[in-house]
């Protein structure tokens, strides 16, 4: 179900803003909306903009908190903001010398990384760099050239130049190397290489020995640099360890104040005041259950006022969606959120999904042994890891076990347990027809939910004229009744009855837009391009009638997978030699693992597909926005 929301506005003096945020927003779940947007019609309001006074102390607090492995104090300390700031500033000053050293080491490390990056591609050049840099009559260029231009250079240019190009390395995009040219031809050669998009790289005299030796020397310096940084970090940690609880408590307090300050961007502020007393306004949504407690708290606060809007339709923003379901159904909210949260005026389909998903999975994957394995494994995984998917698997496993008793199947053995209902392999048509009948029932339920959603949204078209409204429901029910009558050998109703109950709903669906405009008393009943409207409506109606058939037949897969599961386990039993009375246990175990893993995954996906495409598409939009209270941040 979806929790009912109430829209509130909290007003108070600007000077009390931080206290109000701490006292109420950190205590109650309030989903904030932009006050300026909500009160756009109100004059003399402006954004609540101020520079954050906690920015500097907040950054220092973060730096100090990062020194500790644990980010929460083992014993919370009670202190004011002033005391917390004093503790942070004192600790920062104590580490100033180490911070300065670490900053210098950081700059040195950046420089070494840059040197390493430059020299790495040339490590295969077996010549000392300092000697190359000392050349006077031979000019050189280190750099890279793309493979495309390097190929052209090698084929058409290289032989005609008085230059030597030494390839040092390459990657998927470039060839790295150095070229040497007599000083007299340097200008011409440089121009040619520039035309080939040769990117020059300058090397400094900081390199010693060959490129490989220089690279290894830099790696060693980087290791020494990191050891020094680690030593400084350890020294910082040792200096602060005796006051870790105080520092972490101060960090938490400053974080709260800094985060509270950011709430200003959601608030509005008055611009007119007789006594220079300006006020702030905060707007947001709160669960109905919490409204009474909030109002009682604010009533005791003489400087703060709270107003509640009972009619949510008069509010500019749409209410957020907060799901509230029984604990057993909460894991299935994962599927709802994957599709999209329900709008505030929609029915929460969590209960519907939990029941139908579990039942359909059980029908398609009915086996006592494998079902128990899924139930136990999923239950244990959920107990230790709290994974919603694990809880869904456990629930599906329970229904798989139940259907396993109905089929009389345990780990693929069909002759150990007596079946309560039937054996899928021996009653193929019964299983398939039952699956279609079951699917038709679910489609009818989905249509009824759609009509209820239409009533909640006061949408005339959705209630009466929609494909899944009353018109569509009547047409689908009458077709099902006719199919059942023909299948059981009974006569169909009179032609006039069929014409009314089949023709009239189709006409209502065909003319749903004009009929909706007529009911809503709009001036324009039909669109301007009437011919195009009738052509489009005709083909849409044809598609709709066809979709009723295809959607119903789509549920054949439920029965087909039940038969497929029995058939696959039959193959496993055949390989294991079960017909001899002495089956190979190893083959049985491996076969069960394979079938349970592969088919369980496929069935799980197929059931979700049925939920989304055959049922959700009929009644569910999933256009809601999540309830995100400031308290949770």
XYZ file of C-alpha atoms in Angstrom:
633
model
C 0.000 0.000 0.000
C 0.989 3.659 -0.380
C 1.251 5.809 2.726
C -1.003 8.860 2.794
C 0.862 12.166 2.668
C 0.111 15.636 3.972
C 1.619 18.850 2.644
C 3.063 21.172 5.280
C 4.710 24.587 5.413
C 7.070 25.499 8.258
C 7.736 29.198 8.924
C 10.026 30.926 11.376
C 12.640 33.688 11.803
C 15.734 33.383 9.605
C 17.932 33.299 12.679
C 16.171 30.135 13.848
C 16.609 28.227 10.565
C 19.453 25.916 11.622
C 17.750 25.104 14.912
C 14.480 24.292 13.127
C 16.235 21.989 10.667
C 18.029 20.194 13.502
C 14.952 19.950 15.705
C 12.334 18.901 13.153
C 13.823 17.808 9.810
C 16.307 15.519 11.546
C 13.551 14.049 13.711
C 10.639 13.596 11.290
C 10.586 12.192 7.761
C 9.847 15.226 5.587
C 10.264 15.181 1.806
C 11.215 18.765 0.935
C 9.922 20.615 -2.118
C 11.256 23.882 -3.507
C 9.348 26.523 -1.563
C 9.677 29.171 -4.293
C 8.087 26.818 -6.846
C 5.271 25.888 -4.484
C 4.595 29.515 -3.525
C 5.125 31.023 -6.972
C 1.915 33.042 -6.663
C 3.067 34.658 -3.408
C 4.786 38.032 -3.745
C 7.763 39.359 -1.788
C 9.620 36.038 -1.632
C 13.217 35.402 -2.629
C 15.652 32.460 -2.496
C 17.295 31.881 0.867
C 20.901 32.418 -0.244
C 23.821 32.798 2.172
C 27.514 31.811 2.062
C 28.155 28.577 3.930
C 30.046 29.513 7.143
C 30.870 25.848 7.795
C 32.631 25.195 4.501
C 36.215 25.618 5.745
C 35.766 23.843 9.070
C 33.832 21.076 7.299
C 36.718 20.380 4.894
C 39.158 20.247 7.823
C 36.841 17.858 9.689
C 36.688 15.524 6.675
C 40.501 15.476 6.398
C 40.829 14.563 10.068
C 38.099 11.894 9.968
C 39.854 10.205 7.054
C 42.825 9.497 9.341
C 40.806 6.914 11.274
C 39.769 3.435 10.156
C 36.436 3.794 11.970
C 34.330 6.766 10.919
C 32.071 6.696 13.998
C 33.095 7.340 17.609
C 33.050 4.353 19.947
C 31.580 6.654 22.593
C 29.607 9.720 21.490
C 30.632 13.059 23.022
C 28.096 15.780 23.850
C 29.344 19.150 22.612
C 28.177 22.373 21.037
C 29.093 23.577 17.551
C 31.634 25.986 19.079
C 33.291 23.177 21.036
C 33.333 20.925 17.947
C 34.958 23.697 15.877
C 37.588 24.275 18.565
C 38.490 20.567 18.629
C 38.809 20.388 14.821
C 40.902 23.577 14.570
C 43.157 22.489 17.433
C 43.773 19.079 15.841
C 44.431 20.697 12.445
C 47.004 23.082 13.928
C 48.731 20.169 15.639
C 49.171 18.480 12.246
C 50.275 21.574 10.324
C 53.952 20.534 10.135
C 53.065 17.033 8.927
C 50.466 18.418 6.518
C 53.071 20.741 5.000
C 55.520 17.845 4.552
C 52.815 15.687 3.010
C 51.848 18.463 0.600
C 55.476 18.777 -0.585
C 55.684 14.998 -1.017
C 52.437 15.093 -2.969
C 53.790 17.707 -5.383
C 57.005 15.697 -5.737
C 54.961 12.588 -6.471
C 52.970 14.375 -9.176
C 56.227 15.513 -10.801
C 57.697 11.991 -10.678
C 54.522 10.533 -12.184
C 54.761 13.037 -15.027
C 58.428 12.112 -15.651
C 57.544 8.410 -15.556
C 54.684 8.875 -17.999
C 56.951 10.699 -20.471
C 59.847 8.232 -20.419
C 57.886 4.959 -20.328
C 57.214 4.673 -24.115
C 60.949 5.050 -24.870
C 62.260 2.322 -22.539
C 63.479 0.193 -25.472
C 65.916 2.934 -26.616
C 69.343 1.603 -25.591
C 71.223 4.887 -25.360
C 71.828 7.306 -22.514
C 69.425 10.246 -22.568
C 71.848 12.832 -21.196
C 74.237 12.118 -24.112
C 71.399 12.559 -26.644
C 70.460 15.868 -25.006
C 74.100 17.008 -25.370
C 74.196 16.557 -29.198
C 75.329 19.753 -31.001
C 75.437 18.862 -34.716
C 72.649 16.284 -34.756
C 69.101 17.415 -33.981
C 66.677 15.013 -32.341
C 62.932 14.828 -31.595
C 61.190 12.451 -29.157
C 57.518 11.931 -29.822
C 54.700 9.830 -31.249
C 52.915 9.404 -34.563
C 49.656 7.627 -35.354
C 49.816 4.226 -37.094
C 48.118 5.619 -40.186
C 50.717 8.326 -40.768
C 53.599 6.104 -39.688
C 52.693 3.626 -42.445
C 52.668 6.449 -45.035
C 55.958 7.774 -43.662
C 57.637 4.341 -43.894
C 56.439 3.649 -47.453
C 56.734 7.011 -49.188
C 58.859 9.438 -47.190
C 61.500 7.710 -45.079
C 63.832 6.652 -47.887
C 64.052 10.191 -49.316
C 65.059 11.839 -46.043
C 68.485 12.162 -44.429
C 67.020 11.123 -41.109
C 67.067 8.126 -38.790
C 63.832 7.132 -37.022
C 64.139 4.668 -34.131
C 60.888 3.014 -33.109
C 60.784 2.596 -29.316
C 57.307 1.237 -28.679
C 53.697 1.305 -29.786
C 50.154 1.042 -28.522
C 46.829 0.539 -30.377
C 46.854 4.183 -31.538
C 50.432 5.417 -31.783
C 54.037 4.524 -32.601
C 56.501 6.068 -30.152
C 60.035 6.886 -31.179
C 62.821 9.396 -31.776
C 64.277 10.720 -35.021
C 67.773 12.131 -35.639
C 68.646 14.538 -38.443
C 71.716 16.639 -39.384
C 71.388 20.205 -38.168
C 71.467 21.537 -41.758
C 68.340 19.504 -42.734
C 66.531 19.892 -39.440
C 64.086 22.619 -40.517
C 62.908 20.703 -43.603
C 62.598 17.395 -41.685
C 60.690 19.015 -38.829
C 58.212 20.461 -41.335
C 57.673 17.035 -42.936
C 57.136 15.340 -39.557
C 54.743 18.116 -38.547
C 52.704 17.483 -41.695
C 52.492 13.830 -40.622
C 51.031 14.926 -37.233
C 54.145 13.917 -35.316
C 53.616 15.006 -31.694
C 56.915 16.071 -30.127
C 57.652 15.302 -26.466
C 60.360 17.232 -24.623
C 62.605 15.374 -22.165
C 64.580 17.191 -19.480
C 68.056 16.642 -18.043
C 66.500 15.076 -14.924
C 66.749 11.652 -16.570
C 69.955 9.686 -15.951
C 71.228 6.741 -17.994
C 69.155 4.905 -20.601
C 65.350 5.379 -20.633
C 64.905 1.999 -18.944
C 67.388 2.902 -16.211
C 65.722 6.307 -15.778
C 62.294 4.660 -15.577
C 63.434 2.203 -12.895
C 65.065 5.016 -10.927
C 61.774 6.957 -10.975
C 59.863 3.856 -9.832
C 62.259 3.532 -6.895
C 61.823 7.224 -6.014
C 58.021 6.800 -6.152
C 58.227 3.842 -3.752
C 60.373 5.888 -1.366
C 57.955 8.796 -1.713
C 54.971 6.540 -0.867
C 56.798 5.120 2.165
C 57.377 8.647 3.457
C 53.708 9.550 2.900
C 52.613 6.386 4.707
C 54.929 7.224 7.603
C 53.430 10.723 7.822
C 49.895 9.298 7.738
C 50.789 6.896 10.542
C 52.322 9.720 12.574
C 49.161 11.814 12.043
C 47.024 8.896 13.188
C 49.200 8.362 16.298
C 49.008 12.029 17.264
C 45.200 11.989 17.047
C 44.490 8.479 18.351
C 44.057 9.539 21.981
C 41.307 11.998 20.953
C 39.642 9.951 18.211
C 36.215 9.902 19.903
C 36.203 13.669 20.398
C 37.381 14.380 16.859
C 34.863 11.990 15.266
C 32.046 13.373 17.411
C 33.036 16.906 16.398
C 33.152 15.762 12.762
C 29.581 14.398 13.007
C 28.271 17.614 14.559
C 29.908 19.799 11.908
C 28.597 17.486 9.168
C 25.076 17.911 10.525
C 25.357 21.699 10.577
C 26.904 21.813 7.109
C 24.214 19.534 5.680
C 21.507 21.523 7.462
C 22.839 24.696 5.894
C 22.331 23.191 2.425
C 18.589 22.999 3.126
C 18.495 26.735 2.445
C 18.369 26.069 -1.294
C 14.924 24.465 -0.783
C 13.610 27.374 1.332
C 12.132 30.758 0.494
C 12.680 33.963 2.411
C 10.486 37.034 2.891
C 11.776 40.319 1.478
C 9.514 42.722 3.360
C 9.666 43.278 7.112
C 8.452 46.085 9.397
C 10.923 45.408 12.185
C 13.800 43.976 10.155
C 12.677 40.454 11.130
C 12.784 38.301 8.032
C 11.201 34.842 7.902
C 11.954 31.606 6.076
C 9.419 29.150 4.596
C 10.013 25.413 4.138
C 7.533 23.223 2.243
C 7.315 19.467 1.967
C 5.439 16.211 2.381
C 5.148 14.206 5.574
C 3.435 10.834 6.200
C -0.015 11.320 7.685
C 0.910 9.208 10.725
C 3.619 11.712 11.736
C 1.616 14.923 11.275
C 0.046 14.907 14.745
C 3.386 14.529 16.562
C 5.023 17.236 14.439
C 2.212 19.718 15.069
C 2.333 19.014 18.808
C 6.092 19.661 18.870
C 5.829 22.890 16.876
C 2.939 24.150 19.030
C 5.396 24.275 21.946
C 7.793 26.377 19.847
C 6.649 30.022 20.103
C 8.813 31.232 17.186
C 7.890 28.559 14.619
C 4.583 27.932 12.842
C 3.391 24.967 10.797
C 0.462 24.902 8.378
C -0.959 21.718 6.881
C -2.772 21.356 3.567
C -5.372 18.587 3.770
C -6.329 18.625 0.094
C -3.294 17.338 -1.845
C -4.912 18.205 -5.193
C -4.465 21.916 -4.473
C -0.675 21.536 -4.191
C 1.521 22.281 -7.211
C 3.877 19.318 -6.808
C 2.582 15.769 -6.836
C 2.908 13.797 -3.601
C 5.868 11.402 -3.339
C 5.298 7.662 -3.050
C 6.271 5.796 0.089
C 5.505 2.079 -0.019
C 4.356 0.433 3.172
C 3.807 -3.314 2.906
C 3.893 -6.318 5.169
C 7.439 -7.569 5.754
C 6.777 -10.739 3.743
C 5.883 -8.658 0.676
C 8.601 -5.999 0.986
C 11.244 -7.902 -1.076
C 8.880 -7.787 -4.077
C 9.046 -3.989 -3.989
C 12.304 -4.506 -5.908
C 10.299 -5.505 -9.009
C 8.021 -2.487 -8.573
C 10.967 -0.080 -8.361
C 12.579 -1.673 -11.426
C 9.452 -0.830 -13.440
C 8.769 2.500 -11.715
C 7.144 3.538 -8.461
C 3.349 3.870 -8.481
C 1.944 7.378 -8.625
C 0.375 8.615 -5.413
C -3.166 7.979 -6.710
C -2.371 4.524 -8.115
C -2.834 1.161 -6.437
C 0.415 -0.288 -5.103
C 0.767 -3.589 -7.031
C 3.301 -5.124 -4.604
C 0.767 -7.529 -3.073
C -0.527 -8.498 -6.538
C 3.009 -9.122 -7.834
C 4.062 -11.088 -4.749
C 1.107 -13.485 -5.019
C 0.990 -13.899 -8.807
C 4.774 -14.134 -9.265
C 5.076 -16.850 -6.616
C 2.106 -18.859 -7.912
C 3.162 -18.686 -11.572
C 6.747 -19.616 -10.690
C 5.449 -22.594 -8.705
C 3.261 -23.778 -11.597
C 6.127 -23.509 -14.092
C 8.747 -25.026 -11.788
C 6.877 -27.572 -9.690
C 9.227 -29.933 -7.861
C 9.252 -30.730 -4.140
C 13.004 -31.315 -3.839
C 14.229 -28.452 -5.995
C 11.606 -26.130 -4.503
C 12.816 -26.906 -0.986
C 16.412 -26.241 -2.063
C 15.379 -22.835 -3.448
C 13.352 -22.033 -0.324
C 16.132 -22.999 2.109
C 18.971 -21.507 0.056
C 17.101 -18.257 -0.588
C 16.019 -18.036 3.047
C 19.569 -18.469 4.351
C 20.959 -15.968 1.855
C 18.327 -13.415 2.844
C 18.981 -14.029 6.546
C 22.708 -13.342 6.255
C 22.911 -10.897 3.314
C 19.442 -9.243 3.428
C 19.166 -9.462 -0.368
C 15.572 -8.861 -1.580
C 16.117 -11.217 -4.527
C 17.034 -14.020 -2.109
C 13.726 -13.559 -0.271
C 11.874 -13.678 -3.601
C 13.666 -16.929 -4.497
C 12.748 -18.388 -1.094
C 9.062 -17.466 -1.543
C 9.020 -18.831 -5.087
C 10.663 -22.015 -3.760
C 7.817 -22.513 -1.269
C 5.214 -22.370 -4.061
C 7.417 -24.595 -6.221
C 7.357 -27.138 -3.410
C 3.562 -26.925 -3.125
C 3.121 -27.458 -6.869
C 5.644 -30.291 -6.679
C 3.212 -32.120 -4.391
C 0.401 -31.306 -6.834
C 2.453 -32.853 -9.679
C 3.887 -35.682 -7.548
C 7.477 -34.772 -8.465
C 10.538 -34.792 -6.200
C 14.002 -34.249 -7.719
C 12.558 -35.525 -11.008
C 11.220 -38.800 -9.585
C 7.566 -39.123 -10.573
C 6.787 -42.434 -8.840
C 7.890 -41.643 -5.276
C 5.067 -39.259 -4.320
C 1.431 -39.674 -5.455
C 0.297 -36.595 -7.366
C -2.537 -34.631 -5.776
C -3.656 -33.022 -9.037
C -2.031 -34.455 -12.184
C 1.193 -35.426 -13.926
C 2.064 -32.696 -16.509
C 3.566 -35.169 -19.007
C 0.439 -37.314 -18.971
C -2.065 -34.436 -19.130
C -0.525 -31.974 -21.581
C -3.750 -30.392 -22.882
C -5.211 -30.048 -19.397
C -2.087 -28.211 -18.217
C -2.054 -25.871 -21.239
C -5.782 -25.053 -21.061
C -5.565 -24.497 -17.303
C -2.642 -22.106 -17.855
C -4.669 -20.069 -20.381
C -7.686 -20.012 -18.042
C -5.479 -18.897 -15.171
C -3.928 -16.196 -17.357
C -7.364 -14.965 -18.427
C -8.364 -14.646 -14.782
C -5.234 -12.550 -14.097
C -6.007 -10.321 -17.094
C -9.530 -9.742 -15.720
C -8.095 -8.829 -12.302
C -5.639 -6.430 -13.997
C -8.554 -4.760 -15.821
C -10.478 -4.355 -12.561
C -7.421 -2.750 -10.942
C -7.173 -0.398 -13.927
C -10.804 0.656 -13.442
C -10.139 1.316 -9.738
C -7.077 3.384 -10.688
C -9.269 5.343 -13.093
C -11.797 6.033 -10.327
C -9.025 7.201 -7.981
C -7.649 9.487 -10.717
C -11.164 10.581 -11.814
C -10.255 9.643 -15.379
C -13.469 9.080 -17.350
C -11.740 7.533 -20.364
C -9.778 5.099 -18.195
C -12.887 3.999 -16.307
C -15.387 3.515 -19.136
C -13.849 3.625 -22.619
C -10.298 2.329 -22.225
C -9.128 -0.999 -23.616
C -8.782 -2.126 -20.020
C -11.756 -0.156 -18.731
C -15.374 -1.268 -18.361
C -15.839 -1.517 -22.144
C -12.786 -3.735 -22.568
C -13.694 -5.835 -19.521
C -17.230 -6.515 -20.782
C -15.980 -7.451 -24.256
C -13.283 -9.775 -22.865
C -15.685 -11.466 -20.427
C -18.299 -12.081 -23.113
C -15.694 -13.576 -25.470
C -14.467 -15.866 -22.675
C -18.041 -16.967 -21.897
C -18.647 -17.748 -25.583
C -15.414 -19.777 -25.766
C -16.396 -21.757 -22.654
C -19.920 -22.397 -24.011
C -18.555 -23.671 -27.343
C -15.893 -25.821 -25.604
C -18.497 -27.436 -23.340
C -20.947 -28.068 -26.180
C -23.524 -25.485 -25.098
C -25.331 -23.102 -27.409
C -24.323 -19.466 -27.711
C -26.624 -16.638 -26.564
C -28.957 -15.010 -29.091
C -27.391 -12.907 -31.817
C -28.940 -9.708 -30.503
C -27.363 -10.351 -27.093
C -23.945 -10.933 -28.650
C -24.326 -7.863 -30.844
C -25.044 -5.709 -27.805
C -22.400 -7.121 -25.447
C -19.695 -7.451 -28.116
C -20.519 -4.633 -30.496
C -21.335 -1.897 -28.000
C -18.037 -2.203 -26.046
C -16.077 -2.139 -29.324
C -17.927 0.996 -30.417
C -17.153 2.616 -27.044
C -13.466 1.752 -27.432
C -13.501 2.957 -31.052
C -15.029 6.326 -30.057
C -13.344 6.631 -26.658
C -11.841 10.057 -27.337
C -15.053 11.741 -28.586
C -17.123 10.047 -25.874
C -14.692 11.248 -23.195
C -14.919 14.803 -24.546
C -18.718 14.507 -24.553
C -18.873 13.327 -20.921
C -16.435 16.025 -19.843
C -18.553 18.599 -21.751
C -15.725 19.848 -23.932
C -16.532 22.143 -26.829
C -14.656 20.091 -29.432
C -15.980 16.501 -29.535
C -14.175 15.164 -32.633
C -10.657 16.173 -33.711
C -10.255 18.448 -36.743
C -9.018 15.677 -39.083
C -12.008 13.359 -38.748
C -11.057 11.039 -41.631
C -7.615 10.397 -40.157
C -9.195 9.838 -36.734
C -11.521 7.115 -38.046
C -8.725 5.370 -39.981
C -6.373 5.375 -36.970
C -9.138 4.254 -34.614
C -10.071 1.365 -36.920
C -6.551 -0.030 -37.009
C -6.116 0.558 -33.275
C -9.336 -1.370 -32.629
C -8.114 -4.229 -34.812
C -4.847 -4.303 -32.868
C -6.721 -4.208 -29.545
C -8.945 -7.175 -30.440
C -5.861 -9.084 -31.591
C -4.027 -8.207 -28.368
C -6.791 -9.788 -26.255
C -6.134 -13.055 -28.068
C -2.319 -12.863 -28.012
C -2.189 -11.826 -24.352
C -4.347 -14.770 -23.338
C -2.376 -17.236 -25.463
C 0.843 -15.817 -23.994
C -0.004 -17.627 -20.764
C 0.440 -20.938 -22.610
C 4.098 -20.594 -21.645
C 3.097 -21.181 -18.009
C 1.840 -24.659 -18.839
C 4.557 -25.218 -21.438
C 7.309 -24.645 -18.875
C 5.614 -27.010 -16.428
C 5.688 -29.688 -19.138
C 9.228 -28.670 -20.152
C 10.470 -29.063 -16.575
C 8.983 -32.546 -16.319
C 10.470 -33.461 -19.720
C 13.952 -32.229 -18.811
C 13.917 -34.160 -15.556
C 12.707 -37.181 -17.553
C 15.843 -36.906 -19.696
C 17.991 -36.680 -16.541
C 16.319 -39.844 -15.181
C 16.901 -41.576 -18.512
C 20.633 -40.767 -18.438
C 20.786 -41.849 -14.790
C 19.201 -45.209 -15.686
C 16.252 -44.754 -13.310
C 14.182 -47.254 -15.370
C 16.550 -50.038 -14.229
C 15.639 -49.448 -10.597
C 19.228 -48.554 -9.671
C 19.838 -44.965 -10.875
C 23.285 -43.365 -10.944
C 23.101 -40.952 -7.976
C 25.886 -38.686 -9.299
C 24.023 -38.172 -12.604
C 20.795 -37.474 -10.711
C 22.508 -34.858 -8.517
C 24.317 -33.136 -11.405
C 21.162 -33.239 -13.536
C 19.091 -31.648 -10.786
C 21.681 -28.910 -10.270
C 21.780 -28.174 -14.010
C 17.997 -28.122 -14.449
C 17.379 -26.128 -11.266
C 20.007 -23.548 -12.196
C 19.222 -23.126 -15.875
C 15.456 -23.521 -15.873
C 15.030 -21.701 -12.564
C 16.719 -18.640 -14.076
C 14.696 -18.825 -17.291
C 11.411 -19.320 -15.443
C 12.170 -16.407 -13.120
C 12.752 -14.107 -16.122
C 9.669 -15.396 -17.977
C 7.411 -14.837 -14.970
C 8.716 -11.279 -14.637
C 8.021 -10.765 -18.334
C 4.414 -11.895 -17.836
C 4.077 -9.505 -14.903
C 5.409 -6.518 -16.811
C 3.993 -7.031 -20.298
C 0.761 -8.960 -19.812
C -0.441 -7.468 -16.520
C 1.349 -4.218 -15.659
C 0.730 -2.833 -19.139
C -3.024 -3.007 -18.428
C -3.259 -0.986 -15.242
C 0.104 0.357 -14.146
C 2.070 3.421 -15.251
C 4.819 3.617 -12.627
C 5.195 7.399 -12.884
C 5.527 8.075 -9.169
C 8.448 9.857 -7.511
C 10.165 8.307 -4.524
C 9.741 9.596 -0.993
C 13.159 10.982 -0.019
C 13.030 12.574 3.416
C 15.795 14.922 4.475
C 16.292 12.776 7.585
C 17.578 9.862 5.475
C 20.436 12.013 4.167
